CSV table of C-alpha atoms and ligand atoms in Angstrom, one decimal:
chain,number,residue,atom,x,y,z
A,1,UNK,CA,-51.6,42.4,15.7
A,2,UNK,CA,-51.1,42.8,19.4
A,3,UNK,CA,-48.3,44.9,20.8
A,4,UNK,CA,-46.3,45.0,24.0
A,5,UNK,CA,-47.9,48.4,24.6
A,6,UNK,CA,-51.4,46.7,24.7
A,7,UNK,CA,-50.6,45.1,28.0
A,8,UNK,CA,-52.8,46.6,30.8
A,9,UNK,CA,-51.1,47.5,34.1
A,10,UNK,CA,-53.7,48.2,36.9
A,11,UNK,CA,-52.5,50.3,39.8
A,12,UNK,CA,-52.9,48.2,43.0
A,13,UNK,CA,-55.3,49.1,45.9
A,14,UNK,CA,-54.0,48.5,49.4
A,15,UNK,CA,-56.2,47.4,52.3
A,16,UNK,CA,-55.3,47.9,56.0
A,17,UNK,CA,-56.0,44.8,58.1
A,18,UNK,CA,-55.5,44.1,61.8
A,19,UNK,CA,-53.5,41.0,60.9
A,20,UNK,CA,-51.3,42.7,58.2
A,21,UNK,CA,-47.7,43.8,58.2
A,22,UNK,CA,-45.3,45.9,56.2
A,23,UNK,CA,-43.8,43.3,53.8
A,24,UNK,CA,-45.8,44.6,50.9
A,25,UNK,CA,-43.5,47.6,51.2
A,26,UNK,CA,-40.2,46.0,52.3
A,27,UNK,CA,-40.4,43.1,49.9
A,28,UNK,CA,-42.5,44.3,47.0
A,29,UNK,CA,-41.6,48.0,47.1
A,30,UNK,CA,-45.2,49.2,47.1
A,31,UNK,CA,-46.0,52.7,48.5
A,32,UNK,CA,-48.2,51.8,51.4
A,33,UNK,CA,-50.5,53.7,53.7
A,34,UNK,CA,-49.3,53.8,57.4
A,35,UNK,CA,-50.0,50.9,59.8
A,36,UNK,CA,-50.5,47.2,59.2
A,37,UNK,CA,-51.5,46.5,55.6
A,38,UNK,CA,-52.8,43.0,54.8
A,39,UNK,CA,-53.9,43.1,51.2
A,40,UNK,CA,-52.7,44.3,47.9
A,41,UNK,CA,-55.6,44.1,45.4
A,42,UNK,CA,-53.3,43.9,42.4
A,43,UNK,CA,-55.9,43.2,39.7
A,44,UNK,CA,-59.4,44.1,40.7
A,45,UNK,CA,-62.6,45.6,39.4
A,46,UNK,CA,-64.5,45.0,42.6
A,47,UNK,CA,-66.4,48.1,43.9
A,48,UNK,CA,-64.5,47.8,47.2
A,49,UNK,CA,-61.2,48.4,45.3
A,50,UNK,CA,-61.5,49.1,41.6
A,51,UNK,CA,-58.0,49.5,40.1
A,52,UNK,CA,-57.1,52.5,37.9
A,53,UNK,CA,-55.0,51.7,34.9
A,54,UNK,CA,-51.4,53.0,34.8
A,55,UNK,CA,-50.1,54.1,31.4
A,56,UNK,CA,-51.0,53.0,27.9
A,57,UNK,CA,-54.1,53.7,25.9
A,58,UNK,CA,-56.4,53.3,28.9
A,59,UNK,CA,-54.4,55.4,31.4
A,60,UNK,CA,-56.5,56.7,34.2
A,61,UNK,CA,-59.6,54.5,33.5
A,62,UNK,CA,-60.9,52.0,36.0
A,63,UNK,CA,-60.8,48.3,35.3
A,64,UNK,CA,-64.6,48.0,35.8
A,65,UNK,CA,-65.0,50.7,33.0
A,66,UNK,CA,-62.8,48.7,30.6
A,67,UNK,CA,-64.9,45.6,31.4
A,68,UNK,CA,-68.1,47.4,30.6
A,69,UNK,CA,-67.0,49.6,27.7
A,70,UNK,CA,-64.2,47.7,26.0
A,71,UNK,CA,-65.4,44.1,25.9
A,72,UNK,CA,-63.1,43.3,23.0
A,73,UNK,CA,-60.2,43.4,25.5
A,74,UNK,CA,-61.7,40.4,27.3
A,75,UNK,CA,-62.5,38.4,24.2
A,76,UNK,CA,-66.2,38.2,25.0
A,77,UNK,CA,-65.7,36.6,28.4
A,78,UNK,CA,-69.2,36.2,29.9
A,79,UNK,CA,-70.5,37.8,33.0
A,80,UNK,CA,-71.7,41.2,34.2
A,81,UNK,CA,-68.5,42.0,36.0
A,82,UNK,CA,-64.7,41.3,35.7
A,83,UNK,CA,-64.7,37.9,37.2
A,84,UNK,CA,-61.3,37.6,38.9
A,85,UNK,CA,-59.5,39.3,41.8
A,86,UNK,CA,-55.8,38.9,42.2
A,87,UNK,CA,-54.3,39.8,45.6
A,88,UNK,CA,-51.0,39.5,47.5
A,89,UNK,CA,-51.7,38.9,51.2
A,90,UNK,CA,-49.2,39.8,54.0
A,91,UNK,CA,-50.5,37.7,56.8
A,92,UNK,CA,-48.3,38.7,59.7
A,93,UNK,CA,-50.7,37.7,62.4
A,94,UNK,CA,-53.7,35.3,62.2
A,95,UNK,CA,-56.2,35.8,59.5
A,96,UNK,CA,-59.6,35.2,61.2
A,97,UNK,CA,-60.9,31.7,61.1
A,98,UNK,CA,-63.3,32.2,58.2
A,99,UNK,CA,-65.4,30.7,55.4
A,100,UNK,CA,-66.9,32.0,52.2
A,101,UNK,CA,-70.3,31.3,50.5
A,102,UNK,CA,-70.9,29.9,47.1
A,103,UNK,CA,-72.6,31.9,44.3
A,104,UNK,CA,-76.1,30.7,45.2
A,105,UNK,CA,-75.9,31.6,48.9
A,106,UNK,CA,-74.2,35.0,48.1
A,107,UNK,CA,-76.7,35.9,45.5
A,108,UNK,CA,-79.6,35.3,47.9
A,109,UNK,CA,-78.0,36.7,51.1
A,110,UNK,CA,-75.4,39.2,50.0
A,111,UNK,CA,-77.2,41.5,47.6
A,112,UNK,CA,-76.3,39.7,44.4
A,113,UNK,CA,-72.6,39.3,45.2
A,114,UNK,CA,-70.6,36.4,43.7
A,115,UNK,CA,-69.6,33.6,45.9
A,116,UNK,CA,-65.9,33.2,46.7
A,117,UNK,CA,-63.8,30.4,45.5
A,118,UNK,CA,-60.2,31.2,46.1
A,119,UNK,CA,-56.7,29.6,45.9
A,120,UNK,CA,-53.4,30.4,47.6
A,121,UNK,CA,-49.9,30.1,46.3
A,122,UNK,CA,-47.5,30.5,49.2
A,123,UNK,CA,-44.7,32.9,48.2
A,124,UNK,CA,-43.0,32.8,51.6
A,125,UNK,CA,-43.6,31.1,54.9
A,126,UNK,CA,-42.1,32.1,58.3
A,127,UNK,CA,-40.6,29.4,60.5
A,128,UNK,CA,-43.6,29.5,62.7
A,129,UNK,CA,-46.2,29.8,59.9
A,130,UNK,CA,-49.4,28.0,60.5
A,131,UNK,CA,-52.4,27.2,58.2
A,132,UNK,CA,-55.7,25.8,59.1
A,133,UNK,CA,-57.8,24.5,56.2
A,134,UNK,CA,-60.9,22.3,56.5
A,135,UNK,CA,-62.6,21.2,59.7
A,136,UNK,CA,-63.6,18.0,61.4
A,137,UNK,CA,-67.2,18.5,62.7
A,138,UNK,CA,-69.6,16.1,60.9
A,139,UNK,CA,-72.6,18.5,60.9
A,140,UNK,CA,-73.9,21.9,61.8
A,141,UNK,CA,-74.8,21.1,65.4
A,142,UNK,CA,-71.4,19.5,66.2
A,143,UNK,CA,-69.6,22.5,64.7
A,144,UNK,CA,-71.7,24.9,66.7
A,145,UNK,CA,-71.1,23.1,69.9
A,146,UNK,CA,-67.3,22.7,69.4
A,147,UNK,CA,-67.0,26.4,68.4
A,148,UNK,CA,-69.1,27.3,71.5
A,149,UNK,CA,-66.7,25.3,73.7
A,150,UNK,CA,-63.7,26.9,71.9
A,151,UNK,CA,-62.3,23.5,70.9
A,152,UNK,CA,-60.5,25.1,68.0
A,153,UNK,CA,-57.5,22.6,67.9
A,154,UNK,CA,-59.8,19.7,67.6
A,155,UNK,CA,-62.2,21.4,65.2
A,156,UNK,CA,-59.7,22.9,62.7
A,157,UNK,CA,-57.5,20.9,60.4
A,158,UNK,CA,-54.0,22.4,60.9
A,159,UNK,CA,-51.2,21.3,58.5
A,160,UNK,CA,-47.7,22.4,57.8
A,161,UNK,CA,-47.1,25.2,55.3
A,162,UNK,CA,-44.0,26.0,53.2
A,163,UNK,CA,-43.1,28.4,50.5
A,164,UNK,CA,-44.2,26.9,47.1
A,165,UNK,CA,-47.3,25.2,48.6
A,166,UNK,CA,-50.7,25.6,46.8
A,167,UNK,CA,-54.1,25.4,48.4
A,168,UNK,CA,-57.5,25.4,46.7
A,169,UNK,CA,-60.1,26.9,49.1
A,170,UNK,CA,-63.6,26.2,47.7
A,171,UNK,CA,-66.7,27.8,49.2
A,172,UNK,CA,-67.6,26.1,52.5
A,173,UNK,CA,-64.0,25.4,53.5
A,174,UNK,CA,-63.0,26.9,56.9
A,175,UNK,CA,-59.5,28.4,56.8
A,176,UNK,CA,-57.0,30.6,58.6
A,177,UNK,CA,-53.3,31.3,58.2
A,178,UNK,CA,-50.5,33.2,59.9
A,179,UNK,CA,-46.9,34.0,59.0
A,180,UNK,CA,-47.0,33.9,55.2
A,181,UNK,CA,-46.9,36.0,52.0
A,182,UNK,CA,-49.5,34.6,49.7
A,183,UNK,CA,-50.6,35.2,46.1
A,184,UNK,CA,-54.3,34.7,46.0
A,185,UNK,CA,-56.5,34.2,43.0
A,186,UNK,CA,-60.3,34.4,43.7
A,187,UNK,CA,-63.7,35.2,42.3
A,188,UNK,CA,-64.4,38.9,42.4
A,189,UNK,CA,-66.2,38.9,45.8
A,190,UNK,CA,-65.6,40.4,49.2
A,191,UNK,CA,-67.9,38.2,51.3
A,192,UNK,CA,-66.3,36.6,54.4
A,193,UNK,CA,-68.0,35.0,57.3
A,194,UNK,CA,-65.8,35.1,60.4
A,195,UNK,CA,-66.1,32.2,62.8
A,196,UNK,CA,-63.4,33.2,65.3
A,197,UNK,CA,-61.1,36.2,65.5
A,198,UNK,CA,-58.7,35.1,68.2
A,199,UNK,CA,-60.3,37.5,70.7
A,200,UNK,CA,-58.5,40.4,69.2
A,201,UNK,CA,-59.4,44.0,69.6
A,202,UNK,CA,-59.0,46.7,67.0
A,203,UNK,CA,-57.4,50.1,67.6
A,204,UNK,CA,-60.7,51.5,68.9
A,205,UNK,CA,-61.1,48.8,71.5
A,206,UNK,CA,-63.9,46.9,69.6
A,207,UNK,CA,-63.7,43.4,68.2
A,208,UNK,CA,-64.5,42.7,64.6
A,209,UNK,CA,-67.9,41.3,63.9
A,210,UNK,CA,-68.4,37.5,63.8
A,211,UNK,CA,-70.9,35.8,61.4
A,212,UNK,CA,-71.3,32.3,63.0
A,213,UNK,CA,-74.9,31.8,61.8
A,214,UNK,CA,-74.0,32.4,58.1
A,215,UNK,CA,-70.8,30.3,58.5
A,216,UNK,CA,-72.9,27.4,59.9
A,217,UNK,CA,-75.1,27.7,56.8
A,218,UNK,CA,-72.3,27.5,54.3
A,219,UNK,CA,-69.7,25.2,55.8
A,220,UNK,CA,-69.2,22.0,53.7
A,221,UNK,CA,-69.5,19.3,56.4
A,222,UNK,CA,-68.8,16.5,54.0
A,223,UNK,CA,-65.4,17.6,52.7
A,224,UNK,CA,-62.4,15.6,53.8
A,225,UNK,CA,-59.7,17.8,55.3
A,226,UNK,CA,-56.5,17.8,53.2
A,227,UNK,CA,-53.1,16.8,54.5
A,228,UNK,CA,-50.7,18.8,52.5
A,229,UNK,CA,-50.3,21.8,50.2
A,230,UNK,CA,-47.3,20.3,48.3
A,231,UNK,CA,-47.8,20.5,44.6
A,232,UNK,CA,-48.1,17.0,43.0
A,233,UNK,CA,-48.4,17.9,39.3
A,234,UNK,CA,-45.2,18.0,37.2
A,235,UNK,CA,-43.5,21.1,36.0
A,236,UNK,CA,-43.2,21.0,32.2
A,237,UNK,CA,-40.9,23.5,30.4
A,238,UNK,CA,-41.2,25.8,33.5
A,239,UNK,CA,-45.0,25.7,33.6
A,240,UNK,CA,-46.9,24.0,36.5
A,241,UNK,CA,-50.6,23.8,36.1
A,242,UNK,CA,-51.9,24.5,39.6
A,243,UNK,CA,-55.6,24.4,39.3
A,244,UNK,CA,-58.7,24.5,37.1
A,245,UNK,CA,-61.9,25.2,38.9
A,246,UNK,CA,-65.3,26.3,37.7
A,247,UNK,CA,-64.2,29.9,37.7
A,248,UNK,CA,-60.5,30.1,36.9
A,249,UNK,CA,-57.3,28.3,36.0
A,250,UNK,CA,-53.9,29.1,37.5
A,251,UNK,CA,-50.4,28.3,36.3
A,252,UNK,CA,-47.0,28.9,37.9
A,253,UNK,CA,-44.4,29.9,35.3
A,254,UNK,CA,-40.7,29.9,36.0
A,255,UNK,CA,-38.5,31.9,33.7
A,256,UNK,CA,-34.9,30.6,34.3
A,257,UNK,CA,-31.9,32.9,34.3
A,258,UNK,CA,-30.4,33.6,30.9
A,259,UNK,CA,-33.3,31.9,29.1
A,260,UNK,CA,-36.4,33.1,27.4
A,261,UNK,CA,-39.8,31.6,27.6
A,262,UNK,CA,-42.8,31.8,25.3
A,263,UNK,CA,-46.2,31.4,26.9
A,264,UNK,CA,-49.1,30.6,24.7
A,265,UNK,CA,-52.4,32.1,26.0
A,266,UNK,CA,-55.5,30.1,25.2
A,267,UNK,CA,-58.2,32.0,27.2
A,268,UNK,CA,-60.0,35.2,26.5
A,269,UNK,CA,-57.5,37.1,28.7
A,270,UNK,CA,-54.8,36.4,31.3
A,271,UNK,CA,-53.7,38.0,34.5
A,272,UNK,CA,-49.9,37.9,35.1
A,273,UNK,CA,-48.3,38.5,38.5
A,274,UNK,CA,-44.5,38.9,38.9
A,275,UNK,CA,-44.0,37.2,42.3
A,276,UNK,CA,-40.1,37.1,42.3
A,277,UNK,CA,-37.2,38.3,40.2
A,278,UNK,CA,-37.0,40.7,37.3
A,279,UNK,CA,-37.0,40.5,33.5
A,280,UNK,CA,-38.9,41.6,30.4
A,281,UNK,CA,-42.1,40.8,28.5
A,282,UNK,CA,-42.7,41.3,24.8
A,283,UNK,CA,-45.6,40.8,22.4
A,284,UNK,CA,-45.3,40.1,18.6
A,285,UNK,CA,-41.5,40.7,18.6
A,286,UNK,CA,-41.9,44.3,19.8
A,287,UNK,CA,-39.3,46.0,22.0
A,288,UNK,CA,-39.5,44.3,25.4
A,289,UNK,CA,-40.9,46.1,28.5
A,290,UNK,CA,-39.1,45.7,31.8
A,291,UNK,CA,-40.8,43.7,34.6
A,292,UNK,CA,-40.0,43.5,38.3
A,293,UNK,CA,-41.3,41.8,41.4
A,294,UNK,CA,-44.7,43.2,42.4
A,295,UNK,CA,-45.9,44.2,38.9
A,296,UNK,CA,-49.1,42.7,37.6
A,297,UNK,CA,-50.7,43.0,34.2
A,298,UNK,CA,-53.6,41.8,32.0
A,299,UNK,CA,-52.8,40.4,28.6
A,300,UNK,CA,-55.9,41.3,26.6
A,301,UNK,CA,-57.6,38.9,24.1
A,302,UNK,CA,-55.5,40.0,21.1
A,303,UNK,CA,-52.4,38.7,22.9
A,304,UNK,CA,-52.1,35.1,22.0
A,305,UNK,CA,-48.5,34.7,23.1
A,306,UNK,CA,-46.1,36.4,25.6
A,307,UNK,CA,-42.3,36.2,25.4
A,308,UNK,CA,-40.4,36.6,28.7
A,309,UNK,CA,-36.7,36.9,29.5
A,310,UNK,CA,-34.8,37.3,32.7
A,311,UNK,CA,-35.2,35.3,35.9
A,312,UNK,CA,-38.8,35.4,37.3
A,313,UNK,CA,-41.5,33.5,39.1
A,314,UNK,CA,-44.9,34.3,37.5
A,315,UNK,CA,-48.4,33.4,38.5
A,316,UNK,CA,-50.7,33.4,35.5
A,317,UNK,CA,-54.4,33.2,36.1
A,318,UNK,CA,-57.3,33.3,33.6
A,319,UNK,CA,-61.1,32.7,33.5
A,320,UNK,CA,-62.3,29.1,33.2
B,1,ZN,ZN1,-60.6,33.5,52.7
């Protein structure tokens, strides 16, 4: 029988970014390195940021080691690496206009990396927040000429963005954002092709590399740009099923004040992110463990049910 003490709490990895801010510290209470920090890699076994486990039976071990050496925790989920990467993004200034490859392109051109399907749940949006998602060129040549002429406003599909919006960003979708805190669920990949970086210079006076040739290879010229990130599916007993793609599923779970919620887990394992509020989690009727905003944990395969109390907004993600 699983116990509350079996929940696995990875220690986040923080990544400095030219477009980042300090809200991961001021709003989530994380202990950050100095300067603008853009990304909290909350649950990651990627070699660029492989989380160390905090506490419990696996204290001090890396998530990649658990994947390789303790497969029972992940219920026999397939694949040669932990498949998901859960981040919080603090996008204070523009994220570069970018696009990600699919598995086939990344395997061939990026040394066996996975491709990158990602999705964004918007936790907070500033009054002047902007999001670009999708593009209007009908083919490679048209995209290249519009980009060369810097016709970004015509080329990119800009739509309003509000807290509580959700965006699926499949490989080949050009995207950028500014002025938002975002919970991101993605494949465990770190391959980004930058199309445009707003002519910014880094601290050392250089600009970040662009990858227009690769971007032109992978952009999906047939996709219709979307008009809204508003969630259309219903919330049932506090649970909103945000997406199911080839690689992952994502649910939003609201635990209402003074109530308790039981979440049945039907997948080999689940990643849980506390995005707002505070409360407790318990397994098999054990003593509850306190939870607060900014904590993330993995419920291993033996956990078939999680009981929550308090007032919290959770994002729960799991392999497809
Ligand atoms: Zn991206």
